[in-house]
């Protein structure tokens, strides 16, 4: 059983560009959450998707947007990249058996130059 | 005051030691208390979670919650070098909302 997968593994962008990160949830999971983790910090909640809609959102600007597809996979889009957007972006999935048990992917390391 | 606080460490202990990792939170709405372990360059993995005040044991790990003082602890017995990682506490609300992570405590277990 594949766990949560994310692509790409690493990404380098320049300021002002746009980026799309992808996530496939663990089999049987229908809820996807995205987190930003700066170096030496804990993950910061960006938003959560369920039934193709954004269900919760953290304190992130509108430059951060997302999408969930009918197969429960998800994308995170970030527009007008800033240097401060450099971080590890984590995707976590959870299933109907419990929102509490979130399983994380390995993350996408984004570097903005 | 931050919602969730942890001593960032690093905390270095000899192999076999008992490790105590602590976390405080400010939001009394939190009802579930998760502990995640994160190895370098990896995503966090769920170690255990508790719902109520008191202790929960899982092998060498014991999670302790004191809701009255908003204090969470994770104890590791007979610590191993493989336990070297960053430990993140994450309390959440009753419906999975307000998922907030602490900054993490970096633990190093020396052989």
CSV table of C-alpha atoms in Angstrom, one decimal:
chain,number,residue,atom,x,y,z
A,1,UNK,CA,0.0,0.0,0.0
A,2,UNK,CA,1.6,3.2,-1.1
A,3,UNK,CA,1.6,5.9,1.4
A,4,UNK,CA,1.2,9.6,0.7
A,5,UNK,CA,3.3,10.6,-2.3
A,6,UNK,CA,4.4,14.1,-3.4
A,7,UNK,CA,6.0,15.5,-6.5
A,8,UNK,CA,8.4,16.9,-7.3
A,9,UNK,CA,10.9,16.2,-4.6
A,10,UNK,CA,12.8,19.4,-5.1
A,11,UNK,CA,12.1,22.6,-7.0
A,12,UNK,CA,13.9,25.8,-7.6
A,13,UNK,CA,12.1,28.9,-8.7
A,14,UNK,CA,12.8,32.6,-8.9
A,15,UNK,CA,10.9,35.4,-7.3
A,16,UNK,CA,7.6,36.3,-9.0
A,17,UNK,CA,7.1,32.9,-10.5
A,18,UNK,CA,4.3,30.5,-9.9
A,19,UNK,CA,4.6,26.9,-8.7
A,20,UNK,CA,2.3,23.8,-8.5
A,21,UNK,CA,3.0,21.0,-6.1
A,22,UNK,CA,1.2,17.7,-6.3
A,23,UNK,CA,0.0,15.1,-3.7
A,24,UNK,CA,-1.6,11.7,-3.9
A,25,UNK,CA,-3.2,10.6,-0.6
A,26,UNK,CA,-2.8,7.2,1.1
A,27,UNK,CA,-5.2,4.6,-0.3
A,28,UNK,CA,-8.6,5.0,1.3
A,29,UNK,CA,-8.1,8.5,2.4
A,30,UNK,CA,-10.3,11.3,1.2
A,31,UNK,CA,-9.0,14.4,3.1
A,32,UNK,CA,-5.8,16.2,2.1
A,33,UNK,CA,-4.1,18.9,4.1
A,34,UNK,CA,-1.1,21.1,3.1
A,35,UNK,CA,1.6,22.4,5.4
A,36,UNK,CA,4.6,24.7,5.0
A,37,UNK,CA,7.6,23.9,7.1
A,38,UNK,CA,10.4,26.4,7.3
A,39,UNK,CA,13.8,25.2,8.4
A,40,UNK,CA,13.9,24.6,12.1
A,41,UNK,CA,10.2,25.2,12.5
A,42,UNK,CA,7.2,23.1,12.9
A,43,UNK,CA,4.7,22.6,10.0
A,44,UNK,CA,2.3,25.5,9.5
A,45,UNK,CA,-1.2,24.6,8.4
A,46,UNK,CA,-2.1,26.1,5.0
A,47,UNK,CA,-5.4,24.5,4.1
A,48,UNK,CA,-7.4,21.3,4.0
A,49,UNK,CA,-9.5,19.8,1.2
A,50,UNK,CA,-12.4,17.4,1.4
A,51,UNK,CA,-14.9,16.5,-1.3
A,52,UNK,CA,-13.0,18.8,-3.7
A,53,UNK,CA,-13.6,21.9,-1.5
A,54,UNK,CA,-11.5,23.9,0.9
A,55,UNK,CA,-12.7,23.0,4.3
A,56,UNK,CA,-10.3,24.9,6.6
A,57,UNK,CA,-7.6,27.5,5.9
A,58,UNK,CA,-4.7,28.6,8.0
A,59,UNK,CA,-3.2,32.1,8.1
A,60,UNK,CA,-1.8,32.2,4.5
A,61,UNK,CA,-2.4,34.8,1.8
A,62,UNK,CA,-4.5,34.2,-1.3
A,63,UNK,CA,-1.4,33.6,-3.2
A,64,UNK,CA,-1.7,30.1,-1.9
A,65,UNK,CA,-4.5,28.2,-3.5
A,66,UNK,CA,-5.3,24.6,-3.9
A,67,UNK,CA,-7.4,22.0,-5.6
A,68,UNK,CA,-8.7,18.5,-5.0
A,69,UNK,CA,-9.6,16.1,-7.7
A,70,UNK,CA,-12.3,13.5,-7.8
A,71,UNK,CA,-9.7,10.8,-7.1
A,72,UNK,CA,-8.7,12.8,-3.9
A,73,UNK,CA,-5.3,13.8,-5.2
A,74,UNK,CA,-4.5,17.5,-4.6
A,75,UNK,CA,-2.5,20.4,-5.9
A,76,UNK,CA,-1.0,23.3,-4.1
A,77,UNK,CA,-0.4,26.5,-6.2
A,78,UNK,CA,1.6,29.4,-5.1
A,79,UNK,CA,1.7,32.6,-7.2
A,80,UNK,CA,4.1,35.5,-7.1
A,81,UNK,CA,6.7,33.6,-5.2
A,82,UNK,CA,8.6,35.4,-2.5
A,83,UNK,CA,12.0,34.5,-1.0
A,84,UNK,CA,10.1,33.7,2.2
A,85,UNK,CA,8.2,31.0,0.5
A,86,UNK,CA,11.3,28.8,0.5
A,87,UNK,CA,10.4,25.8,2.7
A,88,UNK,CA,9.4,22.2,2.8
A,89,UNK,CA,5.8,21.7,1.7
A,90,UNK,CA,4.1,18.8,3.3
A,91,UNK,CA,1.0,17.0,2.3
A,92,UNK,CA,-1.0,14.9,4.8
A,93,UNK,CA,-4.0,12.7,4.2
A,94,UNK,CA,-6.5,11.3,6.5
A,95,UNK,CA,-9.5,9.1,6.1
A,96,UNK,CA,-13.1,8.7,7.4
A,97,UNK,CA,-11.8,6.6,10.3
A,98,UNK,CA,-10.3,9.6,11.9
A,99,UNK,CA,-9.3,13.1,11.0
A,100,UNK,CA,-6.8,13.0,13.9
A,101,UNK,CA,-4.6,10.4,12.2
A,102,UNK,CA,-2.9,12.4,9.5
A,103,UNK,CA,-0.2,10.6,7.4
A,104,UNK,CA,2.4,12.8,5.9
A,105,UNK,CA,4.3,12.5,2.6
A,106,UNK,CA,8.0,13.2,2.3
A,107,UNK,CA,7.5,16.7,1.2
A,108,UNK,CA,8.6,19.0,-1.7
A,109,UNK,CA,11.6,21.2,-1.0
A,110,UNK,CA,10.9,24.6,-2.6
A,111,UNK,CA,13.8,27.0,-3.0
A,112,UNK,CA,13.0,30.5,-4.2
A,113,UNK,CA,15.9,32.6,-5.5
B,1,UNK,CA,1.6,33.8,23.6
B,2,UNK,CA,2.1,31.2,20.9
B,3,UNK,CA,-0.6,28.5,20.6
B,4,UNK,CA,1.9,25.7,21.1
B,5,UNK,CA,5.3,25.9,22.6
B,6,UNK,CA,8.2,23.4,22.9
B,7,UNK,CA,11.8,23.7,23.9
B,8,UNK,CA,13.6,23.5,20.6
B,9,UNK,CA,16.7,21.8,22.1
B,10,UNK,CA,18.9,20.2,20.9
B,11,UNK,CA,18.6,17.7,23.7
B,12,UNK,CA,21.4,15.2,23.9
B,13,UNK,CA,21.2,12.1,26.0
B,14,UNK,CA,23.2,8.9,26.3
B,15,UNK,CA,21.7,5.6,24.9
B,16,UNK,CA,19.4,4.0,27.4
B,17,UNK,CA,18.4,7.2,29.1
B,18,UNK,CA,14.8,8.2,29.8
B,19,UNK,CA,13.8,11.2,27.7
B,20,UNK,CA,11.2,13.7,28.7
B,21,UNK,CA,9.8,16.0,25.9
B,22,UNK,CA,7.4,18.7,26.9
B,23,UNK,CA,4.9,20.9,25.2
B,24,UNK,CA,2.5,23.6,26.4
B,25,UNK,CA,-0.6,25.0,24.6
B,26,UNK,CA,-2.9,27.9,25.2
B,27,UNK,CA,-6.2,27.0,23.5
B,28,UNK,CA,-8.5,25.1,25.8
B,29,UNK,CA,-10.5,23.9,22.8
B,30,UNK,CA,-7.8,21.4,21.9
B,31,UNK,CA,-9.0,17.9,22.7
B,32,UNK,CA,-6.7,15.6,20.9
B,33,UNK,CA,-3.0,15.6,21.4
B,34,UNK,CA,-0.6,14.1,18.8
B,35,UNK,CA,3.1,13.4,18.9
B,36,UNK,CA,4.9,13.2,15.6
B,37,UNK,CA,8.5,12.2,15.0
B,38,UNK,CA,10.4,13.7,12.1
B,39,UNK,CA,13.7,12.4,10.8
B,40,UNK,CA,15.9,14.8,8.9
B,41,UNK,CA,14.6,15.4,5.4
B,42,UNK,CA,11.5,13.3,5.9
B,43,UNK,CA,7.9,14.0,6.6
B,44,UNK,CA,6.5,13.7,10.1
B,45,UNK,CA,5.2,10.3,11.2
B,46,UNK,CA,2.6,9.9,13.8
B,47,UNK,CA,3.9,8.3,17.0
B,48,UNK,CA,0.8,8.3,19.1
B,49,UNK,CA,-2.1,10.5,20.2
B,50,UNK,CA,-4.2,10.8,23.3
B,51,UNK,CA,-7.7,12.2,23.8
B,52,UNK,CA,-8.1,12.7,27.5
B,53,UNK,CA,-6.0,13.7,30.4
B,54,UNK,CA,-3.8,11.0,31.8
B,55,UNK,CA,-1.2,8.6,30.4
B,56,UNK,CA,-1.1,6.4,27.3
B,57,UNK,CA,1.6,3.9,26.8
B,58,UNK,CA,2.9,2.3,23.6
B,59,UNK,CA,6.0,0.3,23.9
B,60,UNK,CA,8.8,2.5,25.0
B,61,UNK,CA,6.7,5.6,24.5
B,62,UNK,CA,4.3,7.2,27.1
B,63,UNK,CA,2.2,10.2,26.3
B,64,UNK,CA,0.9,12.2,29.2
B,65,UNK,CA,-1.7,15.0,29.1
B,66,UNK,CA,-2.7,17.4,31.8
B,67,UNK,CA,-5.5,19.5,30.5
B,68,UNK,CA,-5.9,21.6,33.6
B,69,UNK,CA,-2.4,23.0,33.1
B,70,UNK,CA,-2.4,22.6,29.3
B,71,UNK,CA,0.8,20.6,29.5
B,72,UNK,CA,1.7,17.6,27.3
B,73,UNK,CA,4.7,15.3,27.8
B,74,UNK,CA,6.2,12.4,25.8
B,75,UNK,CA,8.5,10.0,27.7
B,76,UNK,CA,10.9,7.7,25.9
B,77,UNK,CA,12.3,4.8,27.9
B,78,UNK,CA,15.5,3.0,27.0
B,79,UNK,CA,16.3,5.6,24.3
B,80,UNK,CA,18.1,4.4,21.2
B,81,UNK,CA,20.2,6.2,18.7
B,82,UNK,CA,17.4,5.5,16.2
B,83,UNK,CA,15.2,7.8,18.3
B,84,UNK,CA,17.3,10.7,17.3
B,85,UNK,CA,14.9,13.0,15.5
B,86,UNK,CA,12.7,16.1,16.0
B,87,UNK,CA,9.6,15.5,18.0
B,88,UNK,CA,6.6,17.6,17.3
B,89,UNK,CA,3.5,18.0,19.4
B,90,UNK,CA,0.3,18.9,17.7
B,91,UNK,CA,-2.9,19.5,19.6
B,92,UNK,CA,-6.1,19.7,17.6
B,93,UNK,CA,-9.8,20.6,18.1
B,94,UNK,CA,-12.6,18.1,18.5
B,95,UNK,CA,-13.5,18.0,14.8
B,96,UNK,CA,-9.9,17.9,13.5
B,97,UNK,CA,-9.8,21.6,13.2
B,98,UNK,CA,-7.1,24.1,14.3
B,99,UNK,CA,-4.3,21.6,13.5
B,100,UNK,CA,-1.3,23.4,15.1
B,101,UNK,CA,2.2,22.1,15.4
B,102,UNK,CA,4.7,23.1,18.0
B,103,UNK,CA,8.2,24.1,16.7
B,104,UNK,CA,9.6,20.7,17.7
B,105,UNK,CA,12.3,19.5,20.0
B,106,UNK,CA,15.4,18.1,18.4
B,107,UNK,CA,16.6,15.0,20.2
B,108,UNK,CA,20.0,13.3,19.8
B,109,UNK,CA,20.7,9.9,21.5
B,110,UNK,CA,24.4,9.2,21.6
B,111,UNK,CA,25.6,5.6,21.4
